[in-house]
Coordinates of C-alpha atoms in Angstrom, one line a residue:
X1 CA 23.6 144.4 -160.8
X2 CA 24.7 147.6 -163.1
X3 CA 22.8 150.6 -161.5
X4 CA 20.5 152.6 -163.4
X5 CA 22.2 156.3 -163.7
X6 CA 19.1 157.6 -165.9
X7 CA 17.1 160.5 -164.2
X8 CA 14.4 158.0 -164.1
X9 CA 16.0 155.3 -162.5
X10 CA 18.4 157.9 -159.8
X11 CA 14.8 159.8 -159.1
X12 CA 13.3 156.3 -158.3
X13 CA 16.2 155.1 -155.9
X14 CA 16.3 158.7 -154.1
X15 CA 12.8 157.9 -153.2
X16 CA 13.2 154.4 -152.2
X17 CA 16.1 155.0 -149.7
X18 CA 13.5 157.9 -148.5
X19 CA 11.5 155.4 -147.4
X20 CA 13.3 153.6 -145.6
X21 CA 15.2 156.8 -143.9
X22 CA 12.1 159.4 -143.3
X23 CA 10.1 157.5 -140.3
X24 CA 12.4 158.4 -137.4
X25 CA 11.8 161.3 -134.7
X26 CA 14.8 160.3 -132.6
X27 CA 18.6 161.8 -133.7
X28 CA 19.9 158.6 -132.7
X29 CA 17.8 156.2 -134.6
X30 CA 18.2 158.2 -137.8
X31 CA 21.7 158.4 -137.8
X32 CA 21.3 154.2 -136.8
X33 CA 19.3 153.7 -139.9
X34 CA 21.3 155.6 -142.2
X35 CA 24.3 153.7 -141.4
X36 CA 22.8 150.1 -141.9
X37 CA 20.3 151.2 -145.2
X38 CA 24.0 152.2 -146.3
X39 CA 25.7 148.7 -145.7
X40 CA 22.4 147.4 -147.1
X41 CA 22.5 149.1 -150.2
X42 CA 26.6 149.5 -150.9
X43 CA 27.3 145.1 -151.7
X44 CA 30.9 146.2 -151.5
X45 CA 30.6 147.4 -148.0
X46 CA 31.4 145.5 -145.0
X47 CA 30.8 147.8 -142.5
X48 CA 30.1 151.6 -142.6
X49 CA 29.5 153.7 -139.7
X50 CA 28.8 157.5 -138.8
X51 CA 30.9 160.2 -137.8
X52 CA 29.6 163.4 -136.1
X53 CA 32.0 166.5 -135.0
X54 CA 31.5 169.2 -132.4
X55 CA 34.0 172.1 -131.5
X56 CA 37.3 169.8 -133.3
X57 CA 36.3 166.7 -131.7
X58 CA 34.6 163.8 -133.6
X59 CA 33.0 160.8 -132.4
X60 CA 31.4 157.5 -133.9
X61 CA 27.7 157.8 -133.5
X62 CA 26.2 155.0 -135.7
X63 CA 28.1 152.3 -137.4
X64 CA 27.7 148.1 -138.1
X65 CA 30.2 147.0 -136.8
X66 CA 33.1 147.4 -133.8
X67 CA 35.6 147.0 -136.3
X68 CA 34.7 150.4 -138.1
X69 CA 34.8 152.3 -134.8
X70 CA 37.7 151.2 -134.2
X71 CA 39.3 152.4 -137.8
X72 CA 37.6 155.6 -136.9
X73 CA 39.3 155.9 -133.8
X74 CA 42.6 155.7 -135.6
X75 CA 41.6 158.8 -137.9
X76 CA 40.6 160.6 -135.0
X77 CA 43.5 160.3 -133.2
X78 CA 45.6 161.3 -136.1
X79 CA 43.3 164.3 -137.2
X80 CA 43.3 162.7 -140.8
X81 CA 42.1 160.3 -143.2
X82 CA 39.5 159.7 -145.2
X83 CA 36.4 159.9 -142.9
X84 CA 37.8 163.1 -140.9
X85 CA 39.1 164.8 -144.1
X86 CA 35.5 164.4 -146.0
X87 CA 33.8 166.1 -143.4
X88 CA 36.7 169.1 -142.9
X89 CA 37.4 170.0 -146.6
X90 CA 33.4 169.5 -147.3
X91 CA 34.1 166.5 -150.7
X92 CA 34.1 162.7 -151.2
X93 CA 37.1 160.6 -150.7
X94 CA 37.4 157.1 -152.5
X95 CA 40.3 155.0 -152.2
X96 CA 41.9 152.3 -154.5
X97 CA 44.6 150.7 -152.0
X98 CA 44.8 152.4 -148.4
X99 CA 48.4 150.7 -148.1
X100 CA 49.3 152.7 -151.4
X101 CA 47.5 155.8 -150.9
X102 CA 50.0 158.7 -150.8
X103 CA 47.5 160.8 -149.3
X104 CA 47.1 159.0 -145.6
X105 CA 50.6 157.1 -145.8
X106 CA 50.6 156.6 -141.6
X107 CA 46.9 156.0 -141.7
X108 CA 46.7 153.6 -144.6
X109 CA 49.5 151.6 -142.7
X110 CA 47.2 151.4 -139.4
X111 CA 44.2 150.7 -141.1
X112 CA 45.7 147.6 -143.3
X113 CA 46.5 145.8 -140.1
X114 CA 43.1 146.3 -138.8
X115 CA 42.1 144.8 -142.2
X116 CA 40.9 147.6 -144.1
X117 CA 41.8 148.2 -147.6
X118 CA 39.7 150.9 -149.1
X119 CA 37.3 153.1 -148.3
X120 CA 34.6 155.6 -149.3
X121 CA 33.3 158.9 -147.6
X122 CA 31.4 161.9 -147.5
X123 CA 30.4 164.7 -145.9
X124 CA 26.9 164.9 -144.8
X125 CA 25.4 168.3 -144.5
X126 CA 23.1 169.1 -141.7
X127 CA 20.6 171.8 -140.4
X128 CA 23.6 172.6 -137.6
X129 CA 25.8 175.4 -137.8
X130 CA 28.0 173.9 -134.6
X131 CA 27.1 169.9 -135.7
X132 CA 29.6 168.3 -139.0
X133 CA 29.1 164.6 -140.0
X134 CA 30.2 162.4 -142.7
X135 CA 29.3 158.7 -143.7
X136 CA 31.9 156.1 -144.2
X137 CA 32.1 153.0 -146.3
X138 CA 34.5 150.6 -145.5
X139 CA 36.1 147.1 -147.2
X140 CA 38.0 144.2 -146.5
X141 CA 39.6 144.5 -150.4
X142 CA 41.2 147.2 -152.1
X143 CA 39.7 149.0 -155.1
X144 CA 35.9 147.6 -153.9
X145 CA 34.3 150.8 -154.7
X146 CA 33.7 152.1 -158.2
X147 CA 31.2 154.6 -159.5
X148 CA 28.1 153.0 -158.8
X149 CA 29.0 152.6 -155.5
X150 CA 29.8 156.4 -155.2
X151 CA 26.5 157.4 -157.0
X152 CA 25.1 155.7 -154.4
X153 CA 26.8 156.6 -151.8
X154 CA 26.2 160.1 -152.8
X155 CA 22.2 159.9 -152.9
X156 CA 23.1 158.2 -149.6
X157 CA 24.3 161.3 -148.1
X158 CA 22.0 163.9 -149.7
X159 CA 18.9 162.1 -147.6
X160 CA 20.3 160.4 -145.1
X161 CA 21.5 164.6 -144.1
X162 CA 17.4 165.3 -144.7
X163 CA 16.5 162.6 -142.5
X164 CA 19.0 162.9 -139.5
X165 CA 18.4 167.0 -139.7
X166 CA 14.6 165.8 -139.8
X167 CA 14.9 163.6 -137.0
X168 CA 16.6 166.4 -134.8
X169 CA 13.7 168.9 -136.0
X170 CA 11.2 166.4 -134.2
X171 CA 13.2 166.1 -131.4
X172 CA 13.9 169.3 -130.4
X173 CA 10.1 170.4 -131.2
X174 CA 9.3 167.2 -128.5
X175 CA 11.3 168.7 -125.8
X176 CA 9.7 172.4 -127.0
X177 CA 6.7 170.8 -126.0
X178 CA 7.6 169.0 -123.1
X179 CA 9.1 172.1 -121.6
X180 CA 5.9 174.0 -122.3
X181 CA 3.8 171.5 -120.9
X182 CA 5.8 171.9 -117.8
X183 CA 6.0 175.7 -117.4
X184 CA 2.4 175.7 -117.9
X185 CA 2.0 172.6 -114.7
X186 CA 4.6 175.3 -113.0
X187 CA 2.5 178.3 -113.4
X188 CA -0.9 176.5 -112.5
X189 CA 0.9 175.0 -109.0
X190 CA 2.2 178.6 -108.1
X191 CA -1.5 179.9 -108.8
X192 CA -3.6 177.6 -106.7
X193 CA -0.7 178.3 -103.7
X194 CA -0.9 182.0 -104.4
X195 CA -5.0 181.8 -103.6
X196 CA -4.5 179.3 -101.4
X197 CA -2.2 180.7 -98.7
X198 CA -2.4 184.5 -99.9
X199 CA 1.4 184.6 -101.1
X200 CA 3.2 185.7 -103.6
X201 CA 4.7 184.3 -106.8
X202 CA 8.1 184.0 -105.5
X203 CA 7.4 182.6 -102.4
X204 CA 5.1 180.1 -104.4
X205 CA 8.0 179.0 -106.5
X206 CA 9.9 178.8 -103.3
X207 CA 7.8 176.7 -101.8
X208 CA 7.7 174.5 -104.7
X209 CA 11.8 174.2 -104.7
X210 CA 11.6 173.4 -101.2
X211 CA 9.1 170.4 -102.0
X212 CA 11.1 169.1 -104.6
X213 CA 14.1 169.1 -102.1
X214 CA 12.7 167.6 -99.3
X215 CA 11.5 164.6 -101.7
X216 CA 14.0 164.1 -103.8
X217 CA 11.7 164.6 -106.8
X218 CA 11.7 167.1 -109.9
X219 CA 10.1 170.4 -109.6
X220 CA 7.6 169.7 -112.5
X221 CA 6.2 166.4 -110.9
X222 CA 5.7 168.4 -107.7
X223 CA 3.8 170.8 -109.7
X224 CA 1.6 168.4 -111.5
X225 CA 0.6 167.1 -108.2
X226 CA -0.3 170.6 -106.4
X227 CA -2.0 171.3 -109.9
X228 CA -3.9 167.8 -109.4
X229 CA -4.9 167.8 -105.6
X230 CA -4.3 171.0 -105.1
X231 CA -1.5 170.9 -102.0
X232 CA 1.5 170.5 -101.2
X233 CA 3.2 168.9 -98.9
X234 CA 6.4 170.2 -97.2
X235 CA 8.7 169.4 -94.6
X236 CA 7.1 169.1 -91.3
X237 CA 4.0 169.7 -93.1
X238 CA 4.6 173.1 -92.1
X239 CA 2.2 175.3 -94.9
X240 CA 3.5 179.2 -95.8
X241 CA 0.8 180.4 -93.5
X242 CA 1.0 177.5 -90.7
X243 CA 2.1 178.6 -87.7
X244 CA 3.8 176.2 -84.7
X245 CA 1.4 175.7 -81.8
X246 CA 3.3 176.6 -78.8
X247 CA 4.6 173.6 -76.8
X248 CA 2.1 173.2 -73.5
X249 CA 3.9 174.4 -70.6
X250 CA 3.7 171.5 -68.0
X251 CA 2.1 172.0 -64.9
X252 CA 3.9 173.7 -62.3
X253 CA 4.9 171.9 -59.5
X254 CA 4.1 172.9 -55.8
X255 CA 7.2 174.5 -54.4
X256 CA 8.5 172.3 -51.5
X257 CA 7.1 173.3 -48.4
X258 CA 9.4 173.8 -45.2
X259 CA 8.6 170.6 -43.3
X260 CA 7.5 171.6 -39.2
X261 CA 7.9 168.5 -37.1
X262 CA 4.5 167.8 -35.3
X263 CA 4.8 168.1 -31.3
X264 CA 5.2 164.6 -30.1
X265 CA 2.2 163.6 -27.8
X266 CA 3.3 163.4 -24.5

């Protein structure tokens, strides 16, 4: 089917893939998604997959099948190809014959034995100063990509960036709250042990770290529970203001008395 390149028909398609890319709050399920509405939506694909890069390393983080990780790996180890060089010199890379390709002569040779013969890729730009990834189109044939296939791929990139930077904007505001939500289970527990046993904030944090040591458990689930029943229990269920009762002293025993011999009766 011929794509529709009119504004009309590009606008429409941007919003469809939208659709299908917009609904997740994890990182890890939009960059899932974006890979398989990419396979879905590219017939000439056989397998795409997702490539993230931190500090000069890269990893695989989403892709459709083994056999693109495993074509990744091979660019990675190499520190070129197709999929690595998208995402460093920030273009699109499309490929006619990977054998042929003068551009990736060692890679081209690796990835024809693992059965790849072209490939397409881009660089996805995210909300992440420190975080690079690209998307990566792979096939079985050579020349399998023309320019519908890149026009695609293109509006593929532009939202499937929005909706993995989206997806970590949701996530990070989650653990925002979460870690609020626990400060503020934190700061209630150190208040009812302050008024409780007359101490002070420190020693009422202390007291929590030394719960949450004695059982194993996390500091915020200790809190939640002093903020609940209002006590704590700690080892020995010794309290900040509990003092040991003295061991009772066990009665003294008579000294031995000098035994006297009684006068045999005569």
């Amino acid at each position: 089917m011929t794509l529709d390149q009119s504004p009309a028909g590009l606008a429409s398609l941007y919003a469809d893939i939208g659709r299908q890319l917009d609904a997740h709050r994890r990182t890890a399920d939009a960059f899932a998604a974006v890979a398989h509405t990419a396979l879905a939506r590219v017939p000439a694909a056989d397998w795409t997959s997702i490539t993230r890069g931190r500090h000069g390393s890269f990893e695989t983080v989403a892709a459709t099948d083994p056999a693109a990780v495993e074509v990744d790996n091979i660019q990675y180890e190499l520190g070129s190809g197709p999929c690595v060089d998208a995402i460093l010199q920030d273009t699109v890379f499309r490929t006619r014959d990977l054998r042929a390709d003068p551009r990736w002569p060692k890679f081209g040779h690796l990835a024809a034995e693992a059965g790849v013969r072209s490939m397409l890729s881009f660089r996805l730009f995210l909300d992440d100063d420190d975080l690079i990834a690209g998307l990566n189109f792979y096939s079985t044939r050579k020349d399998a990509f023309d320019e519908d296939a890149a026009t695609i791929g293109t509006l593929l990139a532009t939202h499937g960036a929005l909706a993995i930077s989206a997806a970590a904007a949701r996530e990070r505001a989650a653990q925002l709250q979460q870690a609020l939500f626990t400060n503020r289970n934190i700061g209630v527990a150190m208040g009812v042990l302050m008024a409780r046993h007359h101490i002070s904030r420190n020693e009422a944090f202390d007291l929590l770290r030394m719960a949450s040591q004695h059982t194993n458990r996390r500091l915020a689930d200790i809190a939640l529970d002093v903020a609940d029943t209002g006590t704590l229990d700690l080892p020995g269920n010794t309290g900040p203001n509990h003092r040991r009762r003295p061991k009772p002293t066990p009665p003294s025993r008579p000294s031995p008395q000098a035994h006297t011999p009684r006068p045999s009766a005569r």
